[in-house]
PDB file of C-alpha atoms in Angstrom:
ATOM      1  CA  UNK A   7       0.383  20.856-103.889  1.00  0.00           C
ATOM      2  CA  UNK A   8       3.378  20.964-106.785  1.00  0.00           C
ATOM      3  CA  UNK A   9       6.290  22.766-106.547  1.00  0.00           C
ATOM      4  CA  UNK A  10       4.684  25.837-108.236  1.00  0.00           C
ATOM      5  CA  UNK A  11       2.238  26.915-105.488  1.00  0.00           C
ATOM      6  CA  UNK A  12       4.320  25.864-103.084  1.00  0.00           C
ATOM      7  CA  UNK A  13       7.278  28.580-103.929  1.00  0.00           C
ATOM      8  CA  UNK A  14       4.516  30.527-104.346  1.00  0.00           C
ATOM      9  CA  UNK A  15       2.964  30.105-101.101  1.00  0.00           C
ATOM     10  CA  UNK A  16       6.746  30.406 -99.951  1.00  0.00           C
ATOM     11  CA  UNK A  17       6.810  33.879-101.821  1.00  0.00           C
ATOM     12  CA  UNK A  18       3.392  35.382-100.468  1.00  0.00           C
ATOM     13  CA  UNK A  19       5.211  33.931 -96.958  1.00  0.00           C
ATOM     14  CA  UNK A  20       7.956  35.835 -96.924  1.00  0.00           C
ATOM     15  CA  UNK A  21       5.899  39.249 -98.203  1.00  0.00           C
ATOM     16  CA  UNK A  22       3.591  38.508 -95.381  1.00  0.00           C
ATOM     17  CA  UNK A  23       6.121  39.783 -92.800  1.00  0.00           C
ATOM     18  CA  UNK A  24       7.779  42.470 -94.166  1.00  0.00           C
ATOM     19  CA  UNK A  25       8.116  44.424 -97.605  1.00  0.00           C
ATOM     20  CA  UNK A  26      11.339  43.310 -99.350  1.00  0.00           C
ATOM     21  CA  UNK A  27      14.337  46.331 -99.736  1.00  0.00           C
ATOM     22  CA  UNK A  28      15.684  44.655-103.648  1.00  0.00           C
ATOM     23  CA  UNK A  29      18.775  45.554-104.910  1.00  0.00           C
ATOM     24  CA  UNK A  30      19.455  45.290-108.543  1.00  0.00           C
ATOM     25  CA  UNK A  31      22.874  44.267-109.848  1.00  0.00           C
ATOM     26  CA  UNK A  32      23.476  42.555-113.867  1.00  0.00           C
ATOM     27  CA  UNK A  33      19.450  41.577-114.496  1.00  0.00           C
ATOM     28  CA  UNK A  34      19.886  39.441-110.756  1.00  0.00           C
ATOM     29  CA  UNK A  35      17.307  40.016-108.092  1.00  0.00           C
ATOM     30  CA  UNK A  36      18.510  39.914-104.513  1.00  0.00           C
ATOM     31  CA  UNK A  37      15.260  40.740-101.556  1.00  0.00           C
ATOM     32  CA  UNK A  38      16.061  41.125 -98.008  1.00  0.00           C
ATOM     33  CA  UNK A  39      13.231  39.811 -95.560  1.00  0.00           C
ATOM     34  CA  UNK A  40      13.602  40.078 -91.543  1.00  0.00           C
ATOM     35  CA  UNK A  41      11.494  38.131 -88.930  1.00  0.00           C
ATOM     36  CA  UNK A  42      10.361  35.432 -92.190  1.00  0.00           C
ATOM     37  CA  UNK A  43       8.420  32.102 -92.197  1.00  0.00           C
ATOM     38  CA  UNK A  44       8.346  29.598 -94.925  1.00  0.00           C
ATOM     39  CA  UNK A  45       5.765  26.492 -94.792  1.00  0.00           C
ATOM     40  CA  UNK A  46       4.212  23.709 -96.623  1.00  0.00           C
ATOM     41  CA  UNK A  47       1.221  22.313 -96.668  1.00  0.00           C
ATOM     42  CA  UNK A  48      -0.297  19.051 -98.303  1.00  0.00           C
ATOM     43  CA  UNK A  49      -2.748  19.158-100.618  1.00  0.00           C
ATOM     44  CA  UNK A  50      -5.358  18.118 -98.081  1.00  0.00           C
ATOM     45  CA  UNK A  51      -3.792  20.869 -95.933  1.00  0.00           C
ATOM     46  CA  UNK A  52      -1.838  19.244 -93.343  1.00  0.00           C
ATOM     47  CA  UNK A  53       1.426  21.584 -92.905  1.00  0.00           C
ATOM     48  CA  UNK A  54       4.681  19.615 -93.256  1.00  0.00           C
ATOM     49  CA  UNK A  55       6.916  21.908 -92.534  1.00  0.00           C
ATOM     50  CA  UNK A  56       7.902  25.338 -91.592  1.00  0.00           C
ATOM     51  CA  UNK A  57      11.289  27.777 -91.223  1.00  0.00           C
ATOM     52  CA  UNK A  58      11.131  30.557 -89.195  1.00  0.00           C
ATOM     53  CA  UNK A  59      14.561  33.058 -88.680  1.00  0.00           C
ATOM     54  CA  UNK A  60      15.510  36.791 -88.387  1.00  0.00           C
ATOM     55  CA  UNK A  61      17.235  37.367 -92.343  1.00  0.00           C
ATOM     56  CA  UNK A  62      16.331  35.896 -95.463  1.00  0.00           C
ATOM     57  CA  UNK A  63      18.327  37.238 -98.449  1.00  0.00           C
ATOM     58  CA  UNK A  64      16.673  35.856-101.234  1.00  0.00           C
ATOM     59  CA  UNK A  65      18.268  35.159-104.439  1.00  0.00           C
ATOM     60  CA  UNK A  66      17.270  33.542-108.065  1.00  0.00           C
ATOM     61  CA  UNK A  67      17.620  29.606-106.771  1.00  0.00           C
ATOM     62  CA  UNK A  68      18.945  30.207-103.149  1.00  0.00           C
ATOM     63  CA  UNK A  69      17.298  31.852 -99.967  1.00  0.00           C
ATOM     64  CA  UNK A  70      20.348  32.174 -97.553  1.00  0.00           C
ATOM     65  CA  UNK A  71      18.526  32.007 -93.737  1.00  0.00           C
ATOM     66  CA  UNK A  72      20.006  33.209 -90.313  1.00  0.00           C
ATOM     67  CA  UNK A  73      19.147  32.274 -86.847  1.00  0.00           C
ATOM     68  CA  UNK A  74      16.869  29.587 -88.455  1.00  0.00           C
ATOM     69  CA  UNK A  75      13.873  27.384 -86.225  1.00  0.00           C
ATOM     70  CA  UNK A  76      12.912  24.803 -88.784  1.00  0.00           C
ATOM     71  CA  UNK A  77       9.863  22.179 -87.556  1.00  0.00           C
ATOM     72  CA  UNK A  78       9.012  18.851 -89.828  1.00  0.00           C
ATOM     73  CA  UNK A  79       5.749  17.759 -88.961  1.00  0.00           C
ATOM     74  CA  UNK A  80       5.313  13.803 -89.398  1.00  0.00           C
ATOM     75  CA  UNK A  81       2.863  11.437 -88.749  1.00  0.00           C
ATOM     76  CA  UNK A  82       4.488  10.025 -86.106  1.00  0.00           C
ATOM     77  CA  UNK A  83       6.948  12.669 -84.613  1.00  0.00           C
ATOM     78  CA  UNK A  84       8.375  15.765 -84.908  1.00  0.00           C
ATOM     79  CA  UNK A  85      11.203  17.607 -85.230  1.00  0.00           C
ATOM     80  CA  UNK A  86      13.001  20.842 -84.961  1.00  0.00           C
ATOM     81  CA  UNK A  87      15.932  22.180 -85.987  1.00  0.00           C
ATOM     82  CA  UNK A  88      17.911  24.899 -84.393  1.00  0.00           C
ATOM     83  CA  UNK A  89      21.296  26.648 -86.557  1.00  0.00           C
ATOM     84  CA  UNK A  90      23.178  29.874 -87.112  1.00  0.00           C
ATOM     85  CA  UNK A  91      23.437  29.943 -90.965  1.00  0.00           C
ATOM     86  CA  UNK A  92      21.506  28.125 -93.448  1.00  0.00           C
ATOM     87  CA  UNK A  93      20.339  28.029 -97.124  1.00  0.00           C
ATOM     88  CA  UNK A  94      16.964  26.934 -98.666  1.00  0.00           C
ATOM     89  CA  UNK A  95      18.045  25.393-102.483  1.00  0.00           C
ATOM     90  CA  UNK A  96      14.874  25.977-104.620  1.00  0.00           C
ATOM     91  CA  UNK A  97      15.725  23.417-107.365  1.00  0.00           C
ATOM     92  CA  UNK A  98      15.845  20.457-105.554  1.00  0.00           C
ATOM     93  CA  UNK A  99      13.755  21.161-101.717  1.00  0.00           C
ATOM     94  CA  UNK A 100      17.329  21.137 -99.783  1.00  0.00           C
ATOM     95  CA  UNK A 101      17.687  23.298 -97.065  1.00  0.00           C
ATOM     96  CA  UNK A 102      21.569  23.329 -95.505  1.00  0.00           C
ATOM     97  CA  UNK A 103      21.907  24.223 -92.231  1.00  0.00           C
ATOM     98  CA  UNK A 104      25.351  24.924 -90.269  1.00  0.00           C
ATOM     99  CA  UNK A 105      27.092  26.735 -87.537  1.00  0.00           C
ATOM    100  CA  UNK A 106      25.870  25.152 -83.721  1.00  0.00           C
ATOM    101  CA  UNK A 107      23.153  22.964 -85.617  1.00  0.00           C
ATOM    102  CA  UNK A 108      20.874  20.933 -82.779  1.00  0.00           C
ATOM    103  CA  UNK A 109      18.121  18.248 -83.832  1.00  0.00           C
ATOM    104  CA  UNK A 110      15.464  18.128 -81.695  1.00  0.00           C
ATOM    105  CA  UNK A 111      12.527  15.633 -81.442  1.00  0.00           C
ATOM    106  CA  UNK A 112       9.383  14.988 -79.400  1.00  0.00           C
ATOM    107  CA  UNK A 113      10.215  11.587 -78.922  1.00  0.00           C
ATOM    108  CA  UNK A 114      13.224  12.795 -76.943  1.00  0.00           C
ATOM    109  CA  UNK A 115      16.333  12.019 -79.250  1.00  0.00           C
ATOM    110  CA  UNK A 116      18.927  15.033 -79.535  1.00  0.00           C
ATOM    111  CA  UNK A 117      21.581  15.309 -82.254  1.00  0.00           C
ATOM    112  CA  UNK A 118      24.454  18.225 -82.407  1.00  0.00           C
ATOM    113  CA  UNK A 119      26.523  18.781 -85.341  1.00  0.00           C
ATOM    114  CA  UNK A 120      28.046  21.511 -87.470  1.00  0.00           C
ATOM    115  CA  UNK A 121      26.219  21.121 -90.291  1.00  0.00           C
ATOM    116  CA  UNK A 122      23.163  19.093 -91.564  1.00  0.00           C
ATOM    117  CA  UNK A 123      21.692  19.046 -94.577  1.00  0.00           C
ATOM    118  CA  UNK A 124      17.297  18.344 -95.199  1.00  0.00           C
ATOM    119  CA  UNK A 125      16.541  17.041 -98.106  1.00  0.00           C
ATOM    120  CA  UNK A 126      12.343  17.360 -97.673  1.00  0.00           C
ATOM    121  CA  UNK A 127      11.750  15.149-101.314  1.00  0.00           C
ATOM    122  CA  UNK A 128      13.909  12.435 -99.783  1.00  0.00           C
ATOM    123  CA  UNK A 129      12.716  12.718 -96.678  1.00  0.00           C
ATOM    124  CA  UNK A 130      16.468  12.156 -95.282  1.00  0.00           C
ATOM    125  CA  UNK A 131      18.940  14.665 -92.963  1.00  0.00           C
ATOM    126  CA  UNK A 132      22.611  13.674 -93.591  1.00  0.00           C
ATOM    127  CA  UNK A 133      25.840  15.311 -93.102  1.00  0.00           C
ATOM    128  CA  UNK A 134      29.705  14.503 -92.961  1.00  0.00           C
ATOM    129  CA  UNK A 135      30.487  16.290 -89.921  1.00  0.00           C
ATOM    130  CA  UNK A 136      31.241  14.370 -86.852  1.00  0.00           C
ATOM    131  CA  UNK A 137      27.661  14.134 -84.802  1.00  0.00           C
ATOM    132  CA  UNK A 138      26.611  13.386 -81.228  1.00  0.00           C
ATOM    133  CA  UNK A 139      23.406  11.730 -80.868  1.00  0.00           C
ATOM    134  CA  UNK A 140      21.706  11.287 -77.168  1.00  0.00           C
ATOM    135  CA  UNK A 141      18.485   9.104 -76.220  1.00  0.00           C
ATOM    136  CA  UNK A 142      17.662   8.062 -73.096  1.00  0.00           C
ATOM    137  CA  UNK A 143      20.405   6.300 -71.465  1.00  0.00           C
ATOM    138  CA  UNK A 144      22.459   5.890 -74.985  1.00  0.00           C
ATOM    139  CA  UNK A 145      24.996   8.575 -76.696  1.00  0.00           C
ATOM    140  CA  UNK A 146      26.264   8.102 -79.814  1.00  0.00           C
ATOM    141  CA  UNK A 147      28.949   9.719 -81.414  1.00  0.00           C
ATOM    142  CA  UNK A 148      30.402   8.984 -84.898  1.00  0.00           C
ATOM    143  CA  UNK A 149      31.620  10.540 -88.332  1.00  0.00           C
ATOM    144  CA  UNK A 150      28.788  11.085 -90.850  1.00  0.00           C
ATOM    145  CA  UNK A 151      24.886  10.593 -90.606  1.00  0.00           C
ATOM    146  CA  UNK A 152      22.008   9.273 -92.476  1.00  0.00           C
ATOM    147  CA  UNK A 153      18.747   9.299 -91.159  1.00  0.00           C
ATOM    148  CA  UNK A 154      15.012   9.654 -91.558  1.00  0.00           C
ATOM    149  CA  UNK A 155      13.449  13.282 -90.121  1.00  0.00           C
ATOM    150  CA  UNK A 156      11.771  11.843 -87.240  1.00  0.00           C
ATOM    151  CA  UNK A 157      15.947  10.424 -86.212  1.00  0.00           C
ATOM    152  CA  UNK A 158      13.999   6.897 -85.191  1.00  0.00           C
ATOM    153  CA  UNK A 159      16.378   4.996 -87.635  1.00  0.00           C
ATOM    154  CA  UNK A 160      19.678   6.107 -88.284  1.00  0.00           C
ATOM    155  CA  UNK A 161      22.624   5.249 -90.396  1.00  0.00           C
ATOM    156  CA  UNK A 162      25.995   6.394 -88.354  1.00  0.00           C
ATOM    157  CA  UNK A 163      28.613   6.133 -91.318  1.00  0.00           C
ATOM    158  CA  UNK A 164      32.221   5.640 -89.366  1.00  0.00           C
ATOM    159  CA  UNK A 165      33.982   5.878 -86.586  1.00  0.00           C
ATOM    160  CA  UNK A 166      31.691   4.911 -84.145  1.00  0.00           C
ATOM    161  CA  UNK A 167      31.441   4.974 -80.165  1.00  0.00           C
ATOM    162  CA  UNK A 168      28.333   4.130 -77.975  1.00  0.00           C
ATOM    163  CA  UNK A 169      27.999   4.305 -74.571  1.00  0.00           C
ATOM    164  CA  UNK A 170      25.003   3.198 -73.033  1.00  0.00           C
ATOM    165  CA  UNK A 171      24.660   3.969 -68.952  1.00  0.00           C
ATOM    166  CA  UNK A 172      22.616   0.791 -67.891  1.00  0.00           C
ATOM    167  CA  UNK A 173      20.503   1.565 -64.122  1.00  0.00           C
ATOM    168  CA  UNK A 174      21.725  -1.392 -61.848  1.00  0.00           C
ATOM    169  CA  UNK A 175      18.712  -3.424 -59.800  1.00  0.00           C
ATOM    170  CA  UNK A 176      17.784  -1.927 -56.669  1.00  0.00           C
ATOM    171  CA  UNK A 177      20.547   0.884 -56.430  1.00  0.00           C
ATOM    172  CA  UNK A 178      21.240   4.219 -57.434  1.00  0.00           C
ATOM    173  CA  UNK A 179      24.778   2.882 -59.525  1.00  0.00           C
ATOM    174  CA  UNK A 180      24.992   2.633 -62.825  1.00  0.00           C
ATOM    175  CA  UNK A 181      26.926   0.450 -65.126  1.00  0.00           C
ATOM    176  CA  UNK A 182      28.945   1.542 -68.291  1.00  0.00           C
ATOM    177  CA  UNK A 183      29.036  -0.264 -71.136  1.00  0.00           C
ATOM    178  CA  UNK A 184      31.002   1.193 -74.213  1.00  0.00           C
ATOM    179  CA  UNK A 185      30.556  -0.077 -77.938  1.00  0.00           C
ATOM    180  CA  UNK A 186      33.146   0.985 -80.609  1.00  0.00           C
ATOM    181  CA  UNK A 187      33.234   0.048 -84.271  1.00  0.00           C
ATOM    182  CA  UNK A 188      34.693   1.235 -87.726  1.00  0.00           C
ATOM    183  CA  UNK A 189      31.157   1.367 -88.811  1.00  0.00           C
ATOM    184  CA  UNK A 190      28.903   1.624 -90.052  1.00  0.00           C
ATOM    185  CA  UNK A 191      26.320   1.401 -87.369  1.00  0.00           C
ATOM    186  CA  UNK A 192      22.357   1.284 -87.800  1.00  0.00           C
ATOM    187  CA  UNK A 193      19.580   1.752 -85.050  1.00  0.00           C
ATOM    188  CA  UNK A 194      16.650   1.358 -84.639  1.00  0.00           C
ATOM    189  CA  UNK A 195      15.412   3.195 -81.724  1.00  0.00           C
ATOM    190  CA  UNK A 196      11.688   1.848 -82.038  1.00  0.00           C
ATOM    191  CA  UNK A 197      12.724  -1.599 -81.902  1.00  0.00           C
ATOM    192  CA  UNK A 198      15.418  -0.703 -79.673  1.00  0.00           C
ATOM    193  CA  UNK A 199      18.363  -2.638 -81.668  1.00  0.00           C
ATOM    194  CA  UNK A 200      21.235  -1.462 -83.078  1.00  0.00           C
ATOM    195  CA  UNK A 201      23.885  -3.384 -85.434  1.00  0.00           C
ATOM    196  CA  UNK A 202      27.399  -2.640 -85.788  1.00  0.00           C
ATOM    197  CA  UNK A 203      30.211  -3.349 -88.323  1.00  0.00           C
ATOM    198  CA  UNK A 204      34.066  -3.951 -88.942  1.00  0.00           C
ATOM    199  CA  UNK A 205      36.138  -4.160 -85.446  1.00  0.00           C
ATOM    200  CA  UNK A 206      33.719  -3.882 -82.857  1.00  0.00           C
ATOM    201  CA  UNK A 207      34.450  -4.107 -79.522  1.00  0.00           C
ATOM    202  CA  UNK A 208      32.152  -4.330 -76.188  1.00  0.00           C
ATOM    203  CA  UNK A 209      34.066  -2.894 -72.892  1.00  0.00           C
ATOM    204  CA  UNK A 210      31.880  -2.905 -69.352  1.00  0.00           C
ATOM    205  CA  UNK A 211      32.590  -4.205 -65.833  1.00  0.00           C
ATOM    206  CA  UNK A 212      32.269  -7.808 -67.107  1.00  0.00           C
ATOM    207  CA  UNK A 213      35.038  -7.887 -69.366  1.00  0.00           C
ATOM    208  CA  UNK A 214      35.498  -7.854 -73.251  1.00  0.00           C
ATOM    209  CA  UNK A 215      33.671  -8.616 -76.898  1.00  0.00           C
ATOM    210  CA  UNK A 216      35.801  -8.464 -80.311  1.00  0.00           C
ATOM    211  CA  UNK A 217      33.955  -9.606 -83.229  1.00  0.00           C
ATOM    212  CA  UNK A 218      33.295  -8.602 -87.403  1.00  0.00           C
ATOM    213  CA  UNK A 219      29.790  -7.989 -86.201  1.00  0.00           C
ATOM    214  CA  UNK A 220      27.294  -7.277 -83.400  1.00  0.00           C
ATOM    215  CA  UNK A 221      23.618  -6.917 -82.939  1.00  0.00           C
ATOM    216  CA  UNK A 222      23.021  -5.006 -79.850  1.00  0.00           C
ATOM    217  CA  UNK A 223      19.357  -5.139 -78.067  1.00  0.00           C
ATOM    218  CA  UNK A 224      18.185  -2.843 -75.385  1.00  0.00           C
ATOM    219  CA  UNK A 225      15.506  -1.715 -73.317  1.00  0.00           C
ATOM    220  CA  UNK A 226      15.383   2.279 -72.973  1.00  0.00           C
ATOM    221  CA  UNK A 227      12.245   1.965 -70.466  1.00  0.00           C
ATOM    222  CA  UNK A 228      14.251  -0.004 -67.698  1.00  0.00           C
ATOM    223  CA  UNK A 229      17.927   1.204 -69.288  1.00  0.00           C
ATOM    224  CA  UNK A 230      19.642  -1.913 -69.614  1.00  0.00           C
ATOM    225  CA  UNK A 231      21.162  -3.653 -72.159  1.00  0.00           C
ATOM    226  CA  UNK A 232      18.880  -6.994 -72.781  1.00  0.00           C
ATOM    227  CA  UNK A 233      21.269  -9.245 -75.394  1.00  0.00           C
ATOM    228  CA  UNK A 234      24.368  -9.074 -77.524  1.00  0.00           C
ATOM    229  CA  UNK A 235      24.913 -11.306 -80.555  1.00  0.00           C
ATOM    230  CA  UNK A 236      28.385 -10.980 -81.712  1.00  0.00           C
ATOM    231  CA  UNK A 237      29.598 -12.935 -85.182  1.00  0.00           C
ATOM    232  CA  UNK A 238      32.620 -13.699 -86.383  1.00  0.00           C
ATOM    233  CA  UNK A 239      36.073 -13.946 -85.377  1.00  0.00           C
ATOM    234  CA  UNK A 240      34.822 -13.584 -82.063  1.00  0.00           C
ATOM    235  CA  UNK A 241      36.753 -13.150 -79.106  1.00  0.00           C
ATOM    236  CA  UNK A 242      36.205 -12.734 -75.338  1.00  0.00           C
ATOM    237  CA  UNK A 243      38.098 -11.514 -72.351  1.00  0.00           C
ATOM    238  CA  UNK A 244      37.058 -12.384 -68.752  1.00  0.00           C
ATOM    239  CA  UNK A 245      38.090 -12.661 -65.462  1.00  0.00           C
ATOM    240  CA  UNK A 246      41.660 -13.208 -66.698  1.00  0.00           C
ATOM    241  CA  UNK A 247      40.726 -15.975 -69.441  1.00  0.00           C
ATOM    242  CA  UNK A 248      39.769 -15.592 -73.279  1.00  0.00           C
ATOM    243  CA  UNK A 249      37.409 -17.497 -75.307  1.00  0.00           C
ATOM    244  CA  UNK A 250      37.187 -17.537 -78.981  1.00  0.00           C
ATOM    245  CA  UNK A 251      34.453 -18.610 -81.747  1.00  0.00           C
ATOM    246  CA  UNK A 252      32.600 -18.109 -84.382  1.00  0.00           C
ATOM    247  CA  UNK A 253      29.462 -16.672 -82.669  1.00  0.00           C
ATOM    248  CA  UNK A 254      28.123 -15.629 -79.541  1.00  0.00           C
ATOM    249  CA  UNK A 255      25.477 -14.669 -77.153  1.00  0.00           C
ATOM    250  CA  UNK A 256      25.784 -12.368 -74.494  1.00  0.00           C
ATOM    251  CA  UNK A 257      22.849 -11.849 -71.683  1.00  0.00           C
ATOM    252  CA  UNK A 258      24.008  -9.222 -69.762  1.00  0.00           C
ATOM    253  CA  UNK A 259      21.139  -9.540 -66.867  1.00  0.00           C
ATOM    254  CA  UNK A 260      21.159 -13.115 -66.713  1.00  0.00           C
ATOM    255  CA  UNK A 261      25.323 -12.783 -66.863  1.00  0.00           C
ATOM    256  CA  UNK A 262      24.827 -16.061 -69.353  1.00  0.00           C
ATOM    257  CA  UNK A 263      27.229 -16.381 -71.826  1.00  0.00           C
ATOM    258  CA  UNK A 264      27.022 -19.384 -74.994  1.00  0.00           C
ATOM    259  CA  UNK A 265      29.629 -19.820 -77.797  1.00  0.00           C
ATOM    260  CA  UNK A 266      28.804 -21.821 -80.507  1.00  0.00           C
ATOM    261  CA  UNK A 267      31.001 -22.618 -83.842  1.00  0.00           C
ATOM    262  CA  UNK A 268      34.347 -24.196 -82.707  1.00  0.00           C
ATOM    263  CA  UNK A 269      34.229 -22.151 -79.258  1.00  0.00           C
ATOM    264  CA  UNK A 270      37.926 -22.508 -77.849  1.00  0.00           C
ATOM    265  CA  UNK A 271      38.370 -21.190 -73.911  1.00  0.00           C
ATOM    266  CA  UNK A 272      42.066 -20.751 -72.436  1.00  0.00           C
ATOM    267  CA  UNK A 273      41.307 -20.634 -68.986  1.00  0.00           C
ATOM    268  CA  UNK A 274      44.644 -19.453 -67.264  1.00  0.00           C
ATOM    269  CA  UNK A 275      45.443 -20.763 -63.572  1.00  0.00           C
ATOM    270  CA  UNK A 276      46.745 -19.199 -60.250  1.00  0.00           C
ATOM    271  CA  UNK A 277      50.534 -21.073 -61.417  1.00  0.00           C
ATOM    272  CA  UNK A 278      50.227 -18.916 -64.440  1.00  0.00           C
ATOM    273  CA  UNK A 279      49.980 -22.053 -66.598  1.00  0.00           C
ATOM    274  CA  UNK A 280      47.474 -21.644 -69.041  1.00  0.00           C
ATOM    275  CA  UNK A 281      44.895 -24.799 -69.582  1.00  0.00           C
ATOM    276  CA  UNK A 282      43.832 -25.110 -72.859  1.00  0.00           C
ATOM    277  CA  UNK A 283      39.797 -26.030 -73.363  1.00  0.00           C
ATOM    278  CA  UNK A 284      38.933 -26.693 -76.772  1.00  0.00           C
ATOM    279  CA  UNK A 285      35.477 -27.091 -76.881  1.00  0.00           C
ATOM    280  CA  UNK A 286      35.308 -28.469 -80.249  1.00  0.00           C
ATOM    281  CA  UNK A 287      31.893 -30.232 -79.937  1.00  0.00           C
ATOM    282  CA  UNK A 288      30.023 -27.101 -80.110  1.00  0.00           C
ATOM    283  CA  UNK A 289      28.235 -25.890 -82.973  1.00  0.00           C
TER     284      UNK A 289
END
């Protein structure tokens, strides 16, 4: 369907519900709808997406939207958005959404944020605004957002903080682990990896990660984390002793831990003399 039928299908919509009160003012056309829908369908007529809310006032280029539902209907999961205020851009698909905005999908991920913006020709949601993302046993929260509709892959711009509640064998206690970065951070939810960037730190029960970068694998099914990678300029705290190298792999359940490039351990004794360990030989 192009872009013509569609605003007109968007049109007959929006008459569907309720004849429009129009005020004129300078040769500009401004309709007031209550209780509208707006949809799209493919041209095998599949709907894609729809926006339901109580007040459209509709303008030239702009619809301005209250108390707005909005579903996108993908091949693989849905989505529905929830917001006070909201606008519906003509020109370029983009419909703005702010004021107590909540992503929803069926997959189970949740985002809150003040304002979000839908761009349906790029198939991408973004905003600025500070967001708070939950799934599963994970909640994100960071500055800025770039994602696809369905929120399986998303692009967390800066300031960055993860913590991930991990279920403990056999008992009802869970363990914390937090992850904080400058960002960005990407995730993958599907594949259940995420990859963070620029000061990124690991805190939990077993001690502490520094490094440039970390790639971050877990398993929302059992809610564990299965295997941190950290590179560079890594560093380690534990038990009262730091490590240091160029990379390293982290095994949480197996509570395995391997440096490799020029790994250097101070290992600090019950004298309070600190034994140097330079275990150059590594890799």
């Amino acid at each position: 369907m192009n872009k013509t039928k569609m605003f007109a299908f968007f049109i007959l919509c929006l008459f569907a519900f309720n004849s429009p009160v129009i005020f004129g003012q300078d040769n500009s056309v401004d309709q007031e709808m209550h209780e509208f829908r707006l949809s799209s369908f493919s041209e095998k007529g599949k709907k894609g997406w729809e926006v339901k809310g109580s007040c459209a006032n509709i303008f030239s280029d702009t619809v301005f939207l209250d108390d707005i539902i909005a579903n996108m209907y993908g091949d693989t999961d849905s989505l529905v958005l929830v917001a006070d205020k909201g606008r519906y851009d003509k020109k370029d698909s983009r419909i703005h959404l702010e004021k107590d905005v909540v992503a929803t999908t069926a997959s189970g991920a949740r985002l809150v944020t003040d304002s979000l913006d839908w761009l349906q020709n790029q198939q991408l949601v973004r905003t600025d605004d500070n967001v708070v993302i939950d799934k599963e046993n994970m909640k994100t929260t960071a500055c800025g957002l770039r994602a696809k509709p369905d929120l399986n892959k998303v692009r967390l711009i800066k300031d960055v903080k993860v913590d991930i509640n991990e279920q403990k064998p056999d008992s009802d206690l869970k363990n914390l682990t937090t992850i904080t970065c400058n960002g960005p951070l990407e995730i993958d939810y599907k594949k259940e990896v995420a990859i963070f960037n620029k000061n990124v730190v690991v805190n939990n029960i077993d001690g502490e990660i520094y490094s440039d970068r970390m790639l971050v694998y877990f398993d929302f099914k059992n809610k564990k984390l299965v295997k941190i990678i950290a590179r560079g300029n890594v560093k380690i705290l534990k038990d009262g002793n730091t490590s240091y190298s160029k990379k390293a792999v982290y095994l949480p359940n197996e509570k395995t831990l391997v440096l490799t490039g020029r790994p250097k351990i101070i290992i600090y004794s019950t004298e309070s003399m600190g034994e140097l360990l330079d275990a150059s030989s590594g890799n």
